[in-house]
Amino acid sequence: MPSSSSSTHPLTEALALHRDGELGRARAAYEAFLATHPDQPDALNLLGVLHHQQGDAATAVRMIGRAVERAPDFAAARSNLGSALMELGRLDEAAAQLTAAADLEAADPLVRVNLSNAQRALGRLADAAATAIQAIRLAPDLAAAHIALGRALAALTLFDDAERHFRVARDLDPDDPSPIGLLADTLEDAGRTDAASTTLQDALRQHPDSADLHGRLGALRTRTGDIAGGVKHLSQAARLEPERAARHNDLGLALLRLNLPEQAARCFETALTIDPNDPAGLVNLGGLHRQQGDLTAAEAAYRRALVAHPGLVPAAAQLGSLLFLDLGDANAAVEPLRRAAEASAPESPHASAALLVRHYADTVSGAEIAAAHAAWGRAFPSPPRPPARRRGTDEALRVGFLSADFRSHATGVFLPPLLRHRDAAVWTAHLFSNTATSDATTDDFRRLADAFTDVTEMDDDTAAECVRDAGIDVLIDLNGHTLGHRLGVLARRPAAIQATWMDYVGSTGLAQVDAVLADARHVTSDMESQYVETVLRFPDNLYVLDPPRDAPDPAPPPCGDSRPVTFGCFNAAFKLGPANLDLWARVLARVADSRLLLRSPPFANRQCVTRFRALFKDRGIDPDRIAFHGPLPNREMLAAYRDIDIALDSRPYSGGLTTLEALWMGIPVITLPGDRMAARHAAAHLWTLGADDLVASDEDGYVDIAAALATDRRRLADLHATLRPRLAASPLTDGAAQTRAFEALLSEMLARFGG
C-alpha cells in the first residue's frame, strides 16, 4: 500500500487510482502533477513506489531519493527508499535508510518490519529477529511483523519457531494465505521441498481459490522439474486473477520450458494487453523473440521496456547481451550494459558484463577499461592476507585453480599441458570447478587433477571456506570477469597468495588478487598501470597450445597461382568493430577481386548478416564479396581453414586461440597490436613464433602486408606448408618448458607475497 506524509488534495485522485491497482492511470496522474510541482515530496515518493511495484527499482530509487532530499524527515519515503534499494541489492544503503526511518518514526512498526527484512538480507540475522520482535511489541496483531520474524528465524534455521510465527500471521488474517506461502518458500530454501509442497497443498484445501497459493505451488513444481504439474497450477492462478499480468507472465515462462513458444507468446501478449508497459511482459516477449531468432522484434521489445521503465535492469541487460552476442555490436552494447550494472550490486553478473564488453569496444580506451575495473574492485572490502600455511620441508605447494570452464573451451586447450607436465613433488593441482555443463573435457580435468571440487552449488562464503579447508597456498582465478566467474571467492581472501591468469584480458580490479600472469609481449611495461595486480611474466608466452589431435593436415592456398585471394577471419563477430571494418575495407579495396570469408555463431542469423553486409556496403565494398558462415564442430571448423588463403586479425580484440588454430592449419595471420592486452594476442603469438613480418606497426602497414602477401603466391604457399611445423617446434606448444616457467613464477610469488 502506498504511503504518503499527507493527503495533498491534488494527489487524491492519483492515490485512489494507485490503491485500486490502476497503475497506468495513476502514473499519468502523478506525472501530470509533478509537471507543475516538480519538487513535491509526496508525489515523488508515490510515483517512486509505483515504479517499484512495476519492477523498475532503479527509477524508484531516483524518484524517492529526490523526495528524501527535499524532505529529509519524511520517514515513509525513507522506508520506501530502503525497500527499493533492497530490490537492487544495495543492502547497506537500504539498511541505512530504514534505520533513519525507524529513528524518525519510533512508533511505526512497519518501518521496523522493513528494517528487519533488510538486516536479514545483509546476513545480520540476530538483528533482524530483534527488530521484528520490536515491531511485534509495537503492534502484536500486525501480521507483517510476525512474517518478518518468521523469515529471520527460518534464516537462522529455527524452523519450528519460524513456522509458529507464520501460523500466527495466518491466524491474524485467516483470509490471507500468503504467510503459508512464505513458510513454503523458507522450507524450500532449507532444502525441504517435499515439506514445502505438502504445506502448499494443505493450504490449497483450505483456500482452493487462492491465486497466490496456486502460483507458488506451480512455481515450486516447475523449479523441481515437474513442469507439466507447474503449468496446471500456474494456469489456475491465471484463471483466478485474469487481470494480473504477473500470472500470465509466470505461466508463459513455464510453457517455454515445455517448448510451447506459441502458447507462451499468447501469455506474454495477454500480460501486455492488461498493461501495455508491463515490464516483465516486455522482457519475456523480447526473450521469446530472441530465442526464435527474431532479433529485430526482440530488440524492439527491450527498447520499448526501457522507454517505459528506464531503470529496468533485465531489459537493459538483455538488450546489451543481444547487441553484443547476437548482433556483434560491442560499441552499442556498452551503454545498456553500463545502465544495468549501475542499477545492480557490484557482485552481480551485470557488473562484470559491463566491464567485459569494454574490452571489445573500439570507443573505449585501455586506460578507461582499467579505471572501470579498479572502481569496481574498490566496492569490495579488503580482508587481511591470511597467514601462509606451514609446510614441511619437502611438502609440495598446493595450487588451486578456480574456473567455470573446465570443459571444451580455451581453458580446455591451454591448461592441460601444464597439468600433465607438473612436478608433483613441487606442486599439486586442486581444481575448484564452477562449470555449469560438464563434458568429456571435464572428465579429462578430473583425471589430471590431484583434487577436483565442484563449487557450482556453493555461495561465495562456502566456496571460500572450501578453499581454506583444502589448505591452498596459491589460488589462481582462470576467468576474470567472464561468464560464470567466482571473483567473489577471491574477494574473501581464502588463500595467502592469489593470482589471475589465462581467460581474461586485463585486471580483475580486485586488490585481493596479488598477481596477474602475463608475458612481456601481451603486457608491456608501460601497460602495467592498467592493473591493480602485480604483473608477473612468463619468459615466452602466457599461453601454450595443446595441438588438436583431430586437425586435418594443412592444405595449399586455394588461390593457387592465379585465382582470387580469399581472406578470412573466424574470430567472434563481436570482435569486429567499426574501426576494424574500416581497415578490412581498405584491404579489400587494395586487393582487387579478393573475397572475405567470415565464420562466427552470430552469422547463422540473417539479421546479423544483414547488419554486417550494410556495414561493408557503407564502406564501399560490395557485400557479395563477403561470405558469412555460422559455427561448425571443432574438427569441421579446422578443416574450413582450407577455404582461406590469408587470415585477417580483428581489432580492438585480437584472436587468441583462433590465431593459434589458424597457424596450426598453416594460415598466415596479419595483425596490428593495440593499447590493451586483448588487442595483442595475435601479435604476441606471431612474435613468439618468429613471424614478425606478419605484425604491422600501423594501419597502412597492415594493408601493405596483406596486399604483398596476396600477390606473392610462392611465399604464401611456403607459409601454408611450414607454419604448422614451425609452431610445433616453438615455445607456443612446449608444455614442459611452460610448466617449468610456471613453477618459477610460483617461487616468485612466494618470495614477493609470503608463503
Short mmCIF file of N, CA, C and O in Angstrom, two decimals, residues 585 588 594-598 608-629:
data_model
loop_
_atom_site.label_atom_id
_atom_site.label_comp_id
_atom_site.label_asym_id
_atom_site.label_seq_id
_atom_site.Cartn_x
_atom_site.Cartn_y
_atom_site.Cartn_z
N ALA A 585 38.09 -2.98 -45.12
CA ALA A 585 37.60 -2.41 -46.38
C ALA A 585 38.77 -1.89 -47.21
O ALA A 585 38.78 -2.02 -48.45
N LEU A 588 40.37 -4.94 -48.85
CA LEU A 588 39.57 -5.46 -49.96
C LEU A 588 39.62 -4.51 -51.16
O LEU A 588 39.60 -4.96 -52.32
N SER A 594 39.50 -9.82 -54.54
CA SER A 594 39.62 -10.67 -53.35
C SER A 594 38.27 -10.81 -52.67
O SER A 594 37.35 -10.01 -52.87
N ARG A 595 38.16 -11.88 -51.89
CA ARG A 595 36.94 -12.14 -51.13
C ARG A 595 37.29 -12.24 -49.65
O ARG A 595 38.46 -12.42 -49.28
N LEU A 596 36.26 -12.17 -48.82
CA LEU A 596 36.45 -12.28 -47.38
C LEU A 596 35.46 -13.30 -46.84
O LEU A 596 34.25 -13.20 -47.09
N LEU A 597 35.96 -14.30 -46.12
CA LEU A 597 35.13 -15.34 -45.53
C LEU A 597 35.12 -15.16 -44.02
O LEU A 597 36.18 -15.20 -43.38
N LEU A 598 33.95 -14.96 -43.45
CA LEU A 598 33.80 -14.78 -42.01
C LEU A 598 33.01 -15.95 -41.43
O LEU A 598 32.01 -16.37 -42.01
N CYS A 608 21.89 -10.57 -38.25
CA CYS A 608 23.29 -10.19 -38.01
C CYS A 608 24.02 -10.05 -39.35
O CYS A 608 24.77 -9.10 -39.56
N VAL A 609 23.78 -10.98 -40.25
CA VAL A 609 24.42 -10.91 -41.57
C VAL A 609 23.98 -9.65 -42.30
O VAL A 609 24.81 -8.94 -42.91
N THR A 610 22.69 -9.33 -42.24
CA THR A 610 22.18 -8.12 -42.89
C THR A 610 22.89 -6.88 -42.35
O THR A 610 23.26 -5.97 -43.12
N ARG A 611 23.09 -6.86 -41.04
CA ARG A 611 23.78 -5.71 -40.43
C ARG A 611 25.20 -5.57 -40.98
O ARG A 611 25.63 -4.47 -41.37
N PHE A 612 25.94 -6.67 -41.02
CA PHE A 612 27.33 -6.60 -41.47
C PHE A 612 27.42 -6.32 -42.97
O PHE A 612 28.33 -5.63 -43.43
N ARG A 613 26.50 -6.86 -43.74
CA ARG A 613 26.51 -6.54 -45.18
C ARG A 613 26.34 -5.04 -45.39
O ARG A 613 27.02 -4.43 -46.23
N ALA A 614 25.44 -4.43 -44.60
CA ALA A 614 25.23 -2.98 -44.72
C ALA A 614 26.47 -2.21 -44.31
O ALA A 614 26.82 -1.18 -44.92
N LEU A 615 27.18 -2.71 -43.28
CA LEU A 615 28.39 -2.02 -42.82
C LEU A 615 29.47 -2.05 -43.91
O LEU A 615 30.18 -1.06 -44.12
N PHE A 616 29.61 -3.17 -44.59
CA PHE A 616 30.59 -3.22 -45.68
C PHE A 616 30.16 -2.34 -46.85
O PHE A 616 30.98 -1.65 -47.47
N LYS A 617 28.87 -2.35 -47.16
CA LYS A 617 28.38 -1.52 -48.26
C LYS A 617 28.63 -0.05 -47.97
O LYS A 617 29.02 0.72 -48.87
N ASP A 618 28.43 0.36 -46.69
CA ASP A 618 28.69 1.76 -46.30
C ASP A 618 30.15 2.14 -46.52
O ASP A 618 30.47 3.33 -46.66
N ARG A 619 31.03 1.13 -46.56
CA ARG A 619 32.46 1.38 -46.73
C ARG A 619 32.90 1.18 -48.18
O ARG A 619 34.10 1.08 -48.47
N GLY A 620 31.93 1.08 -49.08
CA GLY A 620 32.24 0.98 -50.50
C GLY A 620 32.61 -0.40 -50.97
O GLY A 620 33.17 -0.56 -52.07
N ILE A 621 32.32 -1.43 -50.17
CA ILE A 621 32.64 -2.81 -50.54
C ILE A 621 31.36 -3.54 -50.91
O ILE A 621 30.37 -3.53 -50.16
N ASP A 622 31.36 -4.17 -52.05
CA ASP A 622 30.21 -4.95 -52.49
C ASP A 622 29.99 -6.09 -51.49
O ASP A 622 30.87 -6.94 -51.30
N PRO A 623 28.83 -6.13 -50.82
CA PRO A 623 28.59 -7.18 -49.80
C PRO A 623 28.67 -8.58 -50.37
O PRO A 623 28.92 -9.53 -49.62
N ASP A 624 28.48 -8.74 -51.67
CA ASP A 624 28.54 -10.07 -52.26
C ASP A 624 29.96 -10.63 -52.26
O ASP A 624 30.15 -11.83 -52.54
N ARG A 625 30.96 -9.78 -51.97
CA ARG A 625 32.33 -10.27 -51.84
C ARG A 625 32.57 -10.91 -50.47
O ARG A 625 33.63 -11.51 -50.25
N ILE A 626 31.61 -10.78 -49.57
CA ILE A 626 31.76 -11.30 -48.21
C ILE A 626 30.90 -12.54 -48.06
O ILE A 626 29.70 -12.53 -48.35
N ALA A 627 31.48 -13.63 -47.58
CA ALA A 627 30.74 -14.86 -47.28
C ALA A 627 30.62 -15.00 -45.76
O ALA A 627 31.63 -14.91 -45.05
N PHE A 628 29.41 -15.19 -45.31
CA PHE A 628 29.14 -15.30 -43.87
C PHE A 628 28.73 -16.73 -43.54
O PHE A 628 27.83 -17.29 -44.19
N HIS A 629 29.35 -17.30 -42.53
CA HIS A 629 29.04 -18.67 -42.14
C HIS A 629 28.90 -18.74 -40.62
O HIS A 629 29.60 -18.06 -39.87
#
